[in-house]
XYZ file of C-alpha atoms in Angstrom:
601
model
C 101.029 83.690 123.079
C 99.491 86.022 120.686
C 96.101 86.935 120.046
C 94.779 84.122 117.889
C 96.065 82.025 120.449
C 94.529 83.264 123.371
C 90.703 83.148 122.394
C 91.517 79.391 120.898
C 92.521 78.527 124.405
C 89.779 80.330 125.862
C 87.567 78.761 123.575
C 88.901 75.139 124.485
C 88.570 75.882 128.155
C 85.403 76.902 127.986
C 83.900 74.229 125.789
C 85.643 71.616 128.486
C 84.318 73.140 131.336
C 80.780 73.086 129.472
C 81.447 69.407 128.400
C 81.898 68.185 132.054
C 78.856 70.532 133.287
C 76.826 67.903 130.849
C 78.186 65.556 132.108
C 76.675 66.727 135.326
C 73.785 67.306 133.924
C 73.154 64.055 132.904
C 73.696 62.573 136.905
C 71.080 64.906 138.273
C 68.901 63.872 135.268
C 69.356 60.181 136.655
C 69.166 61.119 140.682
C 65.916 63.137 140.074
C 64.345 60.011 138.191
C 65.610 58.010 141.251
C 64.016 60.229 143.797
C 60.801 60.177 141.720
C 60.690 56.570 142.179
C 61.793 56.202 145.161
C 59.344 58.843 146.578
C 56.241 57.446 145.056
C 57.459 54.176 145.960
C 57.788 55.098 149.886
C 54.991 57.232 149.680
C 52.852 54.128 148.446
C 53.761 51.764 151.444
C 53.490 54.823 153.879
C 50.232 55.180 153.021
C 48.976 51.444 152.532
C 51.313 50.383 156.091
C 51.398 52.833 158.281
C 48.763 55.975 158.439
C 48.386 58.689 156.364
C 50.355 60.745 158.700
C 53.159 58.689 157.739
C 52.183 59.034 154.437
C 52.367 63.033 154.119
C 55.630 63.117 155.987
C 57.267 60.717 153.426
C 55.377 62.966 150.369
C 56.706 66.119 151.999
C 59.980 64.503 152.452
C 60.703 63.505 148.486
C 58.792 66.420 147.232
C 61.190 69.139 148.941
C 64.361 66.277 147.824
C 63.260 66.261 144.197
C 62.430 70.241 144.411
C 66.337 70.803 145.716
C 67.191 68.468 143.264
C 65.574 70.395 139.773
C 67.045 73.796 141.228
C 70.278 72.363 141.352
C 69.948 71.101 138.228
C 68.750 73.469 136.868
C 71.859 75.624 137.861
C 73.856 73.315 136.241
C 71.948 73.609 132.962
C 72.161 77.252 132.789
C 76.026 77.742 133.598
C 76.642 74.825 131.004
C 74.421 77.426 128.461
C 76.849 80.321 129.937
C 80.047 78.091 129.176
C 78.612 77.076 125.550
C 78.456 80.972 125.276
C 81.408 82.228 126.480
C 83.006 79.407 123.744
C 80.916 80.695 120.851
C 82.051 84.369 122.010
C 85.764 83.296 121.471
C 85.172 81.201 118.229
C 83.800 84.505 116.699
C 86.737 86.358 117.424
C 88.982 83.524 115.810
C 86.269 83.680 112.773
C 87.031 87.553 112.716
C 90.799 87.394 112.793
C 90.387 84.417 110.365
C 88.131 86.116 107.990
C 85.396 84.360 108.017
C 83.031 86.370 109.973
C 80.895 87.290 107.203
C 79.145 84.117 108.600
C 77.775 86.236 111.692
C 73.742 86.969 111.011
C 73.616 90.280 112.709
C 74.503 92.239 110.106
C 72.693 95.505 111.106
C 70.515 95.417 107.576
C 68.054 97.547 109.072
C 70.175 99.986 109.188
C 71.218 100.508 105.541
C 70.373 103.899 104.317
C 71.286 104.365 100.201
C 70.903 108.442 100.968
C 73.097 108.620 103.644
C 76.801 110.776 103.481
C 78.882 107.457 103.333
C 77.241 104.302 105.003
C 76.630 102.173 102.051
C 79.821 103.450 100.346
C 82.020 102.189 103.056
C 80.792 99.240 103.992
C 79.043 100.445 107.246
C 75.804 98.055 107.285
C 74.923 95.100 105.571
C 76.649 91.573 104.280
C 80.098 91.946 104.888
C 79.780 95.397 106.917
C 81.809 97.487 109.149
C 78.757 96.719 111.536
C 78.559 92.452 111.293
C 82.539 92.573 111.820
C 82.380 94.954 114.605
C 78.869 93.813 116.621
C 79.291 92.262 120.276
C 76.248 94.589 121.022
C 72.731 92.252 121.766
C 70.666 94.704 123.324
C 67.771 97.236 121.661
C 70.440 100.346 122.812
C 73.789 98.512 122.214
C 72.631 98.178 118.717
C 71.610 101.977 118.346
C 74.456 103.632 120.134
C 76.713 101.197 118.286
C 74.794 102.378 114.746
C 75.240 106.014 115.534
C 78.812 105.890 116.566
C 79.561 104.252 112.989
C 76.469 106.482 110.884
C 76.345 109.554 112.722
C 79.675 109.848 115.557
C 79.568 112.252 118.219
C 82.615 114.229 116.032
C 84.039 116.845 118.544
C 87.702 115.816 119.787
C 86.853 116.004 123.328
C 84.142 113.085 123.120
C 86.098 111.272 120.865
C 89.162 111.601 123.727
C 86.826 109.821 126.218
C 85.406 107.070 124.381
C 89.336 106.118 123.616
C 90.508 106.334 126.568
C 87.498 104.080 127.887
C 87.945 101.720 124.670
C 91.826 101.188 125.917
C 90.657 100.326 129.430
C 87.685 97.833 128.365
C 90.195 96.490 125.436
C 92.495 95.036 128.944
C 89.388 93.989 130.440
C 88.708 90.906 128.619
C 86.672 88.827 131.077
C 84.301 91.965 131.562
C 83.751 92.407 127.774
C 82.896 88.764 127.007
C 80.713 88.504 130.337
C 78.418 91.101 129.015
C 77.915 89.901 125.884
C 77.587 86.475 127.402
C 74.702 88.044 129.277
C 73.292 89.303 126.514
C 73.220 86.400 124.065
C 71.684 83.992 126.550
C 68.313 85.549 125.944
C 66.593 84.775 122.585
C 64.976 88.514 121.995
C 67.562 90.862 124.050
C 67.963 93.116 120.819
C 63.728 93.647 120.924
C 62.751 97.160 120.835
C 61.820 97.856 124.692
C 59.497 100.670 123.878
C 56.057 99.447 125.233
C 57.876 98.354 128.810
C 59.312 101.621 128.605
C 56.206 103.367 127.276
C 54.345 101.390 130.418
C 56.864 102.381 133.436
C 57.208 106.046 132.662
C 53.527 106.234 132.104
C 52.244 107.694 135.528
C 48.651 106.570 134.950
C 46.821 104.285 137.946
C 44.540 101.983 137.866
C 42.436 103.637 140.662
C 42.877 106.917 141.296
C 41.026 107.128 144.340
C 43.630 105.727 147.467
C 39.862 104.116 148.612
C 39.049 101.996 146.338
C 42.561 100.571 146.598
C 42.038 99.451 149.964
C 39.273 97.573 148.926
C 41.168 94.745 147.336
C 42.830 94.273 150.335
C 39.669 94.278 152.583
C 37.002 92.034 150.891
C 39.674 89.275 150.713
C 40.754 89.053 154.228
C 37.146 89.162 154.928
C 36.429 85.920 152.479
C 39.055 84.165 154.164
C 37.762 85.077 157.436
C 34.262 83.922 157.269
C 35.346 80.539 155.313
C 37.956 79.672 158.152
C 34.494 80.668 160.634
C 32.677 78.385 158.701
C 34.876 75.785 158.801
C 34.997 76.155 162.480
C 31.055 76.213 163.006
C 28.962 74.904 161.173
C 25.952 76.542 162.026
C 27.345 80.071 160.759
C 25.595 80.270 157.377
C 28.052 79.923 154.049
C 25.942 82.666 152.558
C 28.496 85.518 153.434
C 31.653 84.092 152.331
C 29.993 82.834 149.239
C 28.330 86.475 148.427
C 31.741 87.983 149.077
C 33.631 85.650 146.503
C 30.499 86.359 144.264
C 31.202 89.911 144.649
C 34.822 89.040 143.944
C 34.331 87.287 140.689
C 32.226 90.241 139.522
C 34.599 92.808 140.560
C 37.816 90.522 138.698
C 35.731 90.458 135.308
C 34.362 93.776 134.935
C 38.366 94.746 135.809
C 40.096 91.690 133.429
C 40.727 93.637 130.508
C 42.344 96.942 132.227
C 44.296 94.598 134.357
C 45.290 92.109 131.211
C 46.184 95.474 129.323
C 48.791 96.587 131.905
C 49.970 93.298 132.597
C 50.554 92.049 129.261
C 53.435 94.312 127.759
C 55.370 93.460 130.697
C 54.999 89.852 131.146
C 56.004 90.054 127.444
C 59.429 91.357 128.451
C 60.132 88.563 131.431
C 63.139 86.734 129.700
C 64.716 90.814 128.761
C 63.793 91.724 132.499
C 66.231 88.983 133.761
C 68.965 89.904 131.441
C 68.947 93.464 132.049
C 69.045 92.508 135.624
C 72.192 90.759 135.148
C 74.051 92.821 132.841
C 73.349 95.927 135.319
C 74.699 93.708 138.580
C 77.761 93.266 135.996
C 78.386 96.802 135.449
C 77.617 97.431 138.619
C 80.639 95.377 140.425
C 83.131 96.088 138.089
C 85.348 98.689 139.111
C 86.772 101.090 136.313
C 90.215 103.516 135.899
C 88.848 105.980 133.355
C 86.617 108.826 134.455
C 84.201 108.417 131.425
C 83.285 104.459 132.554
C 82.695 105.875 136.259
C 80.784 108.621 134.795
C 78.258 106.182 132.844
C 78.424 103.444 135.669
C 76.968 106.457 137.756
C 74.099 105.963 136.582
C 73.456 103.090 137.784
C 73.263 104.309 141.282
C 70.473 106.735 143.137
C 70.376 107.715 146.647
C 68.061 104.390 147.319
C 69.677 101.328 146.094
C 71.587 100.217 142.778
C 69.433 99.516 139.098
C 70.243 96.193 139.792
C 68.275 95.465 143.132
C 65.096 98.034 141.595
C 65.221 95.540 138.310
C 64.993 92.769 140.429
C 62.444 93.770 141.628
C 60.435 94.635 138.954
C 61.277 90.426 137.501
C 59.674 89.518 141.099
C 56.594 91.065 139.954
C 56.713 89.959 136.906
C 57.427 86.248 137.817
C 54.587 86.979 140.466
C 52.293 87.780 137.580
C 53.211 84.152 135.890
C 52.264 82.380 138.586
C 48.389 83.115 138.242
C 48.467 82.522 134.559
C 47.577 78.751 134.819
C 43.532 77.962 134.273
C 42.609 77.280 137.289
C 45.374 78.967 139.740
C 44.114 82.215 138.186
C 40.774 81.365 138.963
C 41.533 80.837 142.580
C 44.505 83.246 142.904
C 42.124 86.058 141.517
C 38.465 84.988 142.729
C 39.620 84.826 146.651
C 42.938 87.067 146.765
C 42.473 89.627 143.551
C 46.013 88.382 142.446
C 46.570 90.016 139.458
C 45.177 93.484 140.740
C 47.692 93.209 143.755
C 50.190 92.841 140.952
C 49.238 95.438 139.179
C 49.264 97.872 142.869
C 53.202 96.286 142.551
C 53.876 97.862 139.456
C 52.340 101.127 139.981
C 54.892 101.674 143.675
C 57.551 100.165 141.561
C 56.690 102.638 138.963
C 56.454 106.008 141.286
C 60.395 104.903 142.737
C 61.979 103.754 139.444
C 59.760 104.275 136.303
C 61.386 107.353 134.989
C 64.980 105.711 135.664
C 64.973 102.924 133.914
C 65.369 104.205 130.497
C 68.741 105.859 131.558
C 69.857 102.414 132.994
C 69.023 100.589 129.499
C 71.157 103.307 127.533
C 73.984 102.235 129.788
C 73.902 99.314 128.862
C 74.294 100.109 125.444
C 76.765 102.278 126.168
C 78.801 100.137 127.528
C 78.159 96.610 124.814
C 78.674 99.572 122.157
C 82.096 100.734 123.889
C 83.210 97.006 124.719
C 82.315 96.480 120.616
C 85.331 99.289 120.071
C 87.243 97.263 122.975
C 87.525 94.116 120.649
C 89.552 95.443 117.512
C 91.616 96.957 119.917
C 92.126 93.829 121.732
C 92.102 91.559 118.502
C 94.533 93.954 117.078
C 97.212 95.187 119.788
C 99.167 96.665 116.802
C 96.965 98.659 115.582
C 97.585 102.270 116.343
C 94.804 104.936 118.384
C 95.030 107.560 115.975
C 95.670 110.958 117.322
C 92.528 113.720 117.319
C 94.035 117.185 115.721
C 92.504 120.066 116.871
C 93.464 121.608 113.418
C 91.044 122.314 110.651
C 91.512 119.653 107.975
C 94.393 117.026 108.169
C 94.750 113.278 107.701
C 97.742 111.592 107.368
C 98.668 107.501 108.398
C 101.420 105.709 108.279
C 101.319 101.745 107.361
C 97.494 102.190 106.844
C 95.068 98.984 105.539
C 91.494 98.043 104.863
C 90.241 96.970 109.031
C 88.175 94.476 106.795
C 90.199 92.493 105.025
C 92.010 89.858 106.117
C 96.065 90.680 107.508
C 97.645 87.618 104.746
C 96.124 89.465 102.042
C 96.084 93.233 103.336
C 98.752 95.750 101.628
C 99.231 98.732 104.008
C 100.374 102.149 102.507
C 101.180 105.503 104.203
C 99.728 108.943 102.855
C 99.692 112.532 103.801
C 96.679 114.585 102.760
C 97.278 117.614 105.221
C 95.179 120.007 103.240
C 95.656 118.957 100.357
C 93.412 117.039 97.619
C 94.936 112.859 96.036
C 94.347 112.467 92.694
C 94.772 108.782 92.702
C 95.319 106.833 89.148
C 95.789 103.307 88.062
C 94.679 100.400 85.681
C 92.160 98.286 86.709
C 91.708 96.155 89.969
C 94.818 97.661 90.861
C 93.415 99.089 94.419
C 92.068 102.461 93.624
C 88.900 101.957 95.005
C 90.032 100.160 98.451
C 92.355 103.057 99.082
C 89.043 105.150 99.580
C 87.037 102.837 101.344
C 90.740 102.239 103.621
C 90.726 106.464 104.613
C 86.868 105.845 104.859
C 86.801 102.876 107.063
C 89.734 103.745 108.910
C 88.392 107.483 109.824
C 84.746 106.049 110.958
C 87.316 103.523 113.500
C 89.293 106.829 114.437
C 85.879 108.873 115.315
C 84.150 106.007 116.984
C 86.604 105.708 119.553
C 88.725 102.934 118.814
C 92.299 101.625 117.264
C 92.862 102.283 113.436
C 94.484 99.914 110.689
C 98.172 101.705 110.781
C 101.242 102.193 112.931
C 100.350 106.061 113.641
C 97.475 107.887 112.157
C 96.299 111.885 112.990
C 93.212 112.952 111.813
C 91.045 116.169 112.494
C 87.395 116.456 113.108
C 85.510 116.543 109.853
C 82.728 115.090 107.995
C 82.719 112.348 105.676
C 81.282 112.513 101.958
C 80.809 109.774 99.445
C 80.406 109.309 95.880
C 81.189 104.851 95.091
C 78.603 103.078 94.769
C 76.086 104.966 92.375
C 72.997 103.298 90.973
C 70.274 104.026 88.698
C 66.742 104.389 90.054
C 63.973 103.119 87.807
C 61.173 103.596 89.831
C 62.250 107.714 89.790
C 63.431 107.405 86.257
C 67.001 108.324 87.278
C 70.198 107.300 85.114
C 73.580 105.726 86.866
C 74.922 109.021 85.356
C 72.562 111.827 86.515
C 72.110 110.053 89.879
C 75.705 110.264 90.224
C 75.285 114.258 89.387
C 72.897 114.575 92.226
C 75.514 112.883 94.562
C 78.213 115.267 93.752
C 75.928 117.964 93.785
C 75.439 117.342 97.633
C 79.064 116.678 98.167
C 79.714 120.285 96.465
C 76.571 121.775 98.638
C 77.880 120.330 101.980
C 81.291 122.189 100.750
C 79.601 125.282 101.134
C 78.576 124.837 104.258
C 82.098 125.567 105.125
C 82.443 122.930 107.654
C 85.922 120.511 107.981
C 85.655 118.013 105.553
C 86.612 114.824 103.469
C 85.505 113.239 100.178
C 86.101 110.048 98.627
C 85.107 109.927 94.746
C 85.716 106.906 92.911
C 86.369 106.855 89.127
C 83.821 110.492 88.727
C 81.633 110.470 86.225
C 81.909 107.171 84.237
C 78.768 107.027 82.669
C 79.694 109.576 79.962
C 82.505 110.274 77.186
C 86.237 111.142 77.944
C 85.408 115.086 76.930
C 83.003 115.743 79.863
C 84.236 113.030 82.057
C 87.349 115.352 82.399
C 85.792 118.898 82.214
C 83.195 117.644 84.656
C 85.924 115.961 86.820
C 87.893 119.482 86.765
C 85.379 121.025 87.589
C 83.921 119.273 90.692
C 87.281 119.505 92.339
C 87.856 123.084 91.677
C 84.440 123.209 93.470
C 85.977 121.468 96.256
C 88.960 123.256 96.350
C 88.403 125.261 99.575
C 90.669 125.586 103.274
C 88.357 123.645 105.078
C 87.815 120.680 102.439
C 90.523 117.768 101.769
C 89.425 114.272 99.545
C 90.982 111.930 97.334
C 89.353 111.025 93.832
C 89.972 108.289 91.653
C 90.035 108.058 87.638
C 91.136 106.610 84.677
C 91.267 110.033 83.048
C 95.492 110.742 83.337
C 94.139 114.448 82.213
C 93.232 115.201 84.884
C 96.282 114.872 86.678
C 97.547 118.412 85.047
C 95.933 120.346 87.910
C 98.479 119.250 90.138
C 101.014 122.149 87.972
C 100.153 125.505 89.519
C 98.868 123.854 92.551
C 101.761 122.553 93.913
C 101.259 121.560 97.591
C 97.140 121.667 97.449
C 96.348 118.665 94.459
C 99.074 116.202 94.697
C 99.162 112.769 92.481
C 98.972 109.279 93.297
C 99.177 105.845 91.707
C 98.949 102.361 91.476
C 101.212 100.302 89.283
C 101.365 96.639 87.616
C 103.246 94.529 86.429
C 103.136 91.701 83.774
C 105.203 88.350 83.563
C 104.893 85.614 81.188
C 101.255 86.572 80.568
C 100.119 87.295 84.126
C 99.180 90.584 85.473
C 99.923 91.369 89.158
C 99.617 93.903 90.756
C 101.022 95.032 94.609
C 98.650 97.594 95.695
C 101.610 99.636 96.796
C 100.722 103.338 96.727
C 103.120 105.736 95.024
C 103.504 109.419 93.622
C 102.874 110.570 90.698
C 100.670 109.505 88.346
C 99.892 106.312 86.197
C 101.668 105.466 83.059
C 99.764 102.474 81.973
C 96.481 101.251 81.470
C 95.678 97.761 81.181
C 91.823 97.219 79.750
C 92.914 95.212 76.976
C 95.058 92.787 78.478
C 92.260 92.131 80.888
C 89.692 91.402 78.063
C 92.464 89.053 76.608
C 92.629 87.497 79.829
C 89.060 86.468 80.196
C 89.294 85.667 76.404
C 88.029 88.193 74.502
C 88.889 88.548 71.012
C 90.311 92.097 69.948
C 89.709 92.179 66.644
C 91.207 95.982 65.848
C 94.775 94.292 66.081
């Protein structure tokens, strides 16, 4: 069975399993509407037959039935939404080996920085993005830490070591992977930004600080309570005690509503993300893990108290407790005779001083690990695919068998190259794959320092940073041409040179917004910028020229090239990479193609 095949059965036994849960679902729908009946029914004659006694018993009775009945439904609702899940979790990795994941919303948009070294070059955020075919992440942090290992990766061999060898273990663990993300897609707002319930429990500030005062919410009710139940005994004790004390209550819970609604609010907002953070941790939590960098971040997750999981629980039991006085008139009498939402808040503040300052640290595991089980899936998807090997040598890249990770394996052409200090000049005709080479080494290198398997049989790589010059625009608004905003990108490119840090840049057809002439002297003369010991790159053109400066550097500029070929008025073309450079050009056959005159003939 091979990869495809797996998730499709996974897929199928999930959605069955989910099919016969609603199928359940459907027969407590029917039993509770029974017991409904049926109680009010008995309930009726109980009370119009017997006695009232009778009566209660036979309310009691149904009422605790029917309650038994909508938890256990309920259950069964919410692992038929888990099943649906875990389906939809496998149809998206068929839709990603298929191709057709550019369907998948998340598509990290936010993210998209036009300034940055590479990101919109290569693909990294946006429609059709690195990011939207990579994401399993759902929470706030498993969207960040996946963002920064694709825009700005941890680059120092060692790290990159660890999150491998923990990719390769989660990549095995399938169950695990899919289980968190189910987790994490069950709640509608899991990816929110969890800075005001973070903001709240690692703010130290009480509501009283005087320890006195505190104790007075827990005096004045018990008093209430106590001269009401005398009252009710005797009825010659006079009511106006217990009805000054509530009085006193009422005034006490107005002047305090807004300070209490104010710390109450921003966490009731985060009840659904509460629960789901609770279950992802328990996850974690009882999963045991091989590779020292997964025990190492599941560490966290445990003080000398108790695990996140049991302190997050019981935060949501304060929360839920805070729900429960949020009807009209249940918060008027929760409140006026028991100061219910102040208790609440006296919660929060213990449950604050033992875990406030932790729970940040627990959240960033869990994005830790949805970012690492992310880099799990192309492994897993991919078995093939090679973990490139991490040089510890100053600039070298070389693959064997290497693609595009993006597009699809029927139409992906894999070639092997060797730029081991040395600088491609790559040259071909149009369409013919120049371009996609880049973005391949691109792609393929931001795969290698994340963590995970590569597009190719073998690849090695060294540490080095990644600069971009594709996709160049003009910018109206700053009055900026295509061709001088293209200057200003190879001007950084040659400034981070000089920085004389490892690195690798991609140019794509340099300077093509001016004439032949200074498209080649400029060309020249960027890459003898570039041409230092700690700098490799590949740059495309048109401009066969330019290919001369591999005589006299034999070894350090080497040529490349794509080739064509044309039969009974077709053009194809094979995307094969070979040495050397390009013979032909092919502009006019193209415009003949699309069927444009050329009228010079």
């Amino acid at each position: 069975m091979n990869t495809k095949q797996m998730y499709l059965k996974r897929m199928r036994q999930y959605s069955d399993n989910a099919e016969k849960l609603e199928r359940r679902s459907g027969m407590y729908s029917t039993i509770r509407l029974v017991t409904f009946a049926a109680g009010t029914f008995f309930t009726v004659l109980a009370f119009m037959y017997l006695s009232n006694v009778h009566g209660f018993i036979s309310m009691g009775v149904f009422f605790v039935l029917f309650l038994f009945l909508v938890a256990k439904h309920q259950k069964v609702i919410d692992e038929t939404l888990k099943y649906r899940t875990l389906a939809e979790i496998n149809k998206r990795c068929v839709a990603r080996m298929e191709g057709t994941w550019t369907e998948f919303e998340d598509k990290g948009e936010e993210y998209a920085d036009p300034n940055h070294m590479y990101s919109k070059d290569l693909d990294v955020f946006g429609h059709g993005s690195l990011f939207q075919w990579i994401n399993t992440t759902n929470t706030f942090f498993g969207r960040e830490r996946l963002r920064r290992l694709l825009e700005f990766p941890e680059k120092e061999a060692g790290q990159i070591r660890k999150r491998q060898n923990a990719v390769k273990e989660l990549s095995k663990k399938i169950d695990f992977c899919q289980s968190l993300q189910c987790e994490g897609m069950m709640a509608q707002n899991a990816s929110k930004n969890p800075d005001k319930l973070l903001d709240f429990c690692e703010d130290g500030t009480k509501l009283f600080r005087n320890k006195l005062a505190e104790q007075l919410f827990y005096i004045l009710p018990e008093l209430t309570i106590v001269f009401l139940v005398i009252c009710w005994l005797d009825s010659s004790v006079s009511l106006y005690i217990p009805f000054f004390l509530l009085g006193v209550q009422a005034v006490i819970n107005i002047v305090l509503h807004g300070r209490v609604s104010s710390i109450l609010g921003p966490v009731s907002r985060y009840k659904n993300e509460i629960k789901v953070f609770y279950k992802m941790i328990e996850l974690i939590e009882k999963k045991e893990f091989e590779d020292e960098y997964l025990i190492e971040l599941k560490s966290r997750l445990f003080d000398k108290k108790k695990p996140a999981s049991e302190q997050i629980k019981d935060l949501e039991k304060i929360v839920e407790a805070t729900d429960i006085g949020k009807g009209y008139i249940v918060e008027i009498l929760l409140n006026f005779f028991l100061f219910w939402n102040i208790h609440c808040v006296f919660a929060l503040e213990r449950w604050k001083a033992k875990a406030g300052k932790a729970i940040r640290i627990w959240l960033e595991t869990i994005g830790d690990f949805e970012a690492l089980a992310s880099l799990a899936l192309v492994a897993q998807m991919n078995p093939e695919w090679a973990f490139p090997e991490i040089s510890d040598r100053k600039v070298c890249f070389n693959a064997v068998d290497m693609g595009h990770p993006l597009i699809n394996e029927g139409k992906r052409v894999c070639n092997s190259i060797n730029m081991d200090n040395k600088i491609c000049i790559v040259t071909g005709s149009n369409m013919s794959g120049k371009t996609t080479l880049l973005r391949t080494v691109g792609v393929n290198l931001l795969l290698a320092y994340a963590g995970t398997a590569v597009c190719a049989k073998k690849m090695t790589c060294s540490v080095m940073d990644i600069c971009t010059s594709m996709r160049v625009v003009d910018d109206l608004n700053e009055g900026i041409s295509t061709f001088y905003a293209e200057l200003l990108r190879i001007k950084m490119i040659i400034d981070h040179s000089r920085m004389k840090k490892p690195m690798i840049f991609l140019i794509d057809e340099v300077f093509r917004g001016t004439n032949s002439l200074d498209r080649v002297t400029g060309a020249r003369n960027v890459l003898l910028n570039l041409d230092k010991d700690w700098v490799i790159g590949m740059i495309s053109t048109h401009d066969f020229e330019l290919c001369n400066l591999e005589k006299g550097r034999e070894g350090r500029i080497v040529n490349y090239h794509f080739a064509e070929t044309y039969t009974n008025n077709e053009i194809k073309f094979d995307y094969i990479l070979r040495r050397g450079q390009c013979k032909k050009s092919n502009a006019r056959y193209l415009m003949k193609m699309v069927g444009i005159e050329l009228l010079d003939e």
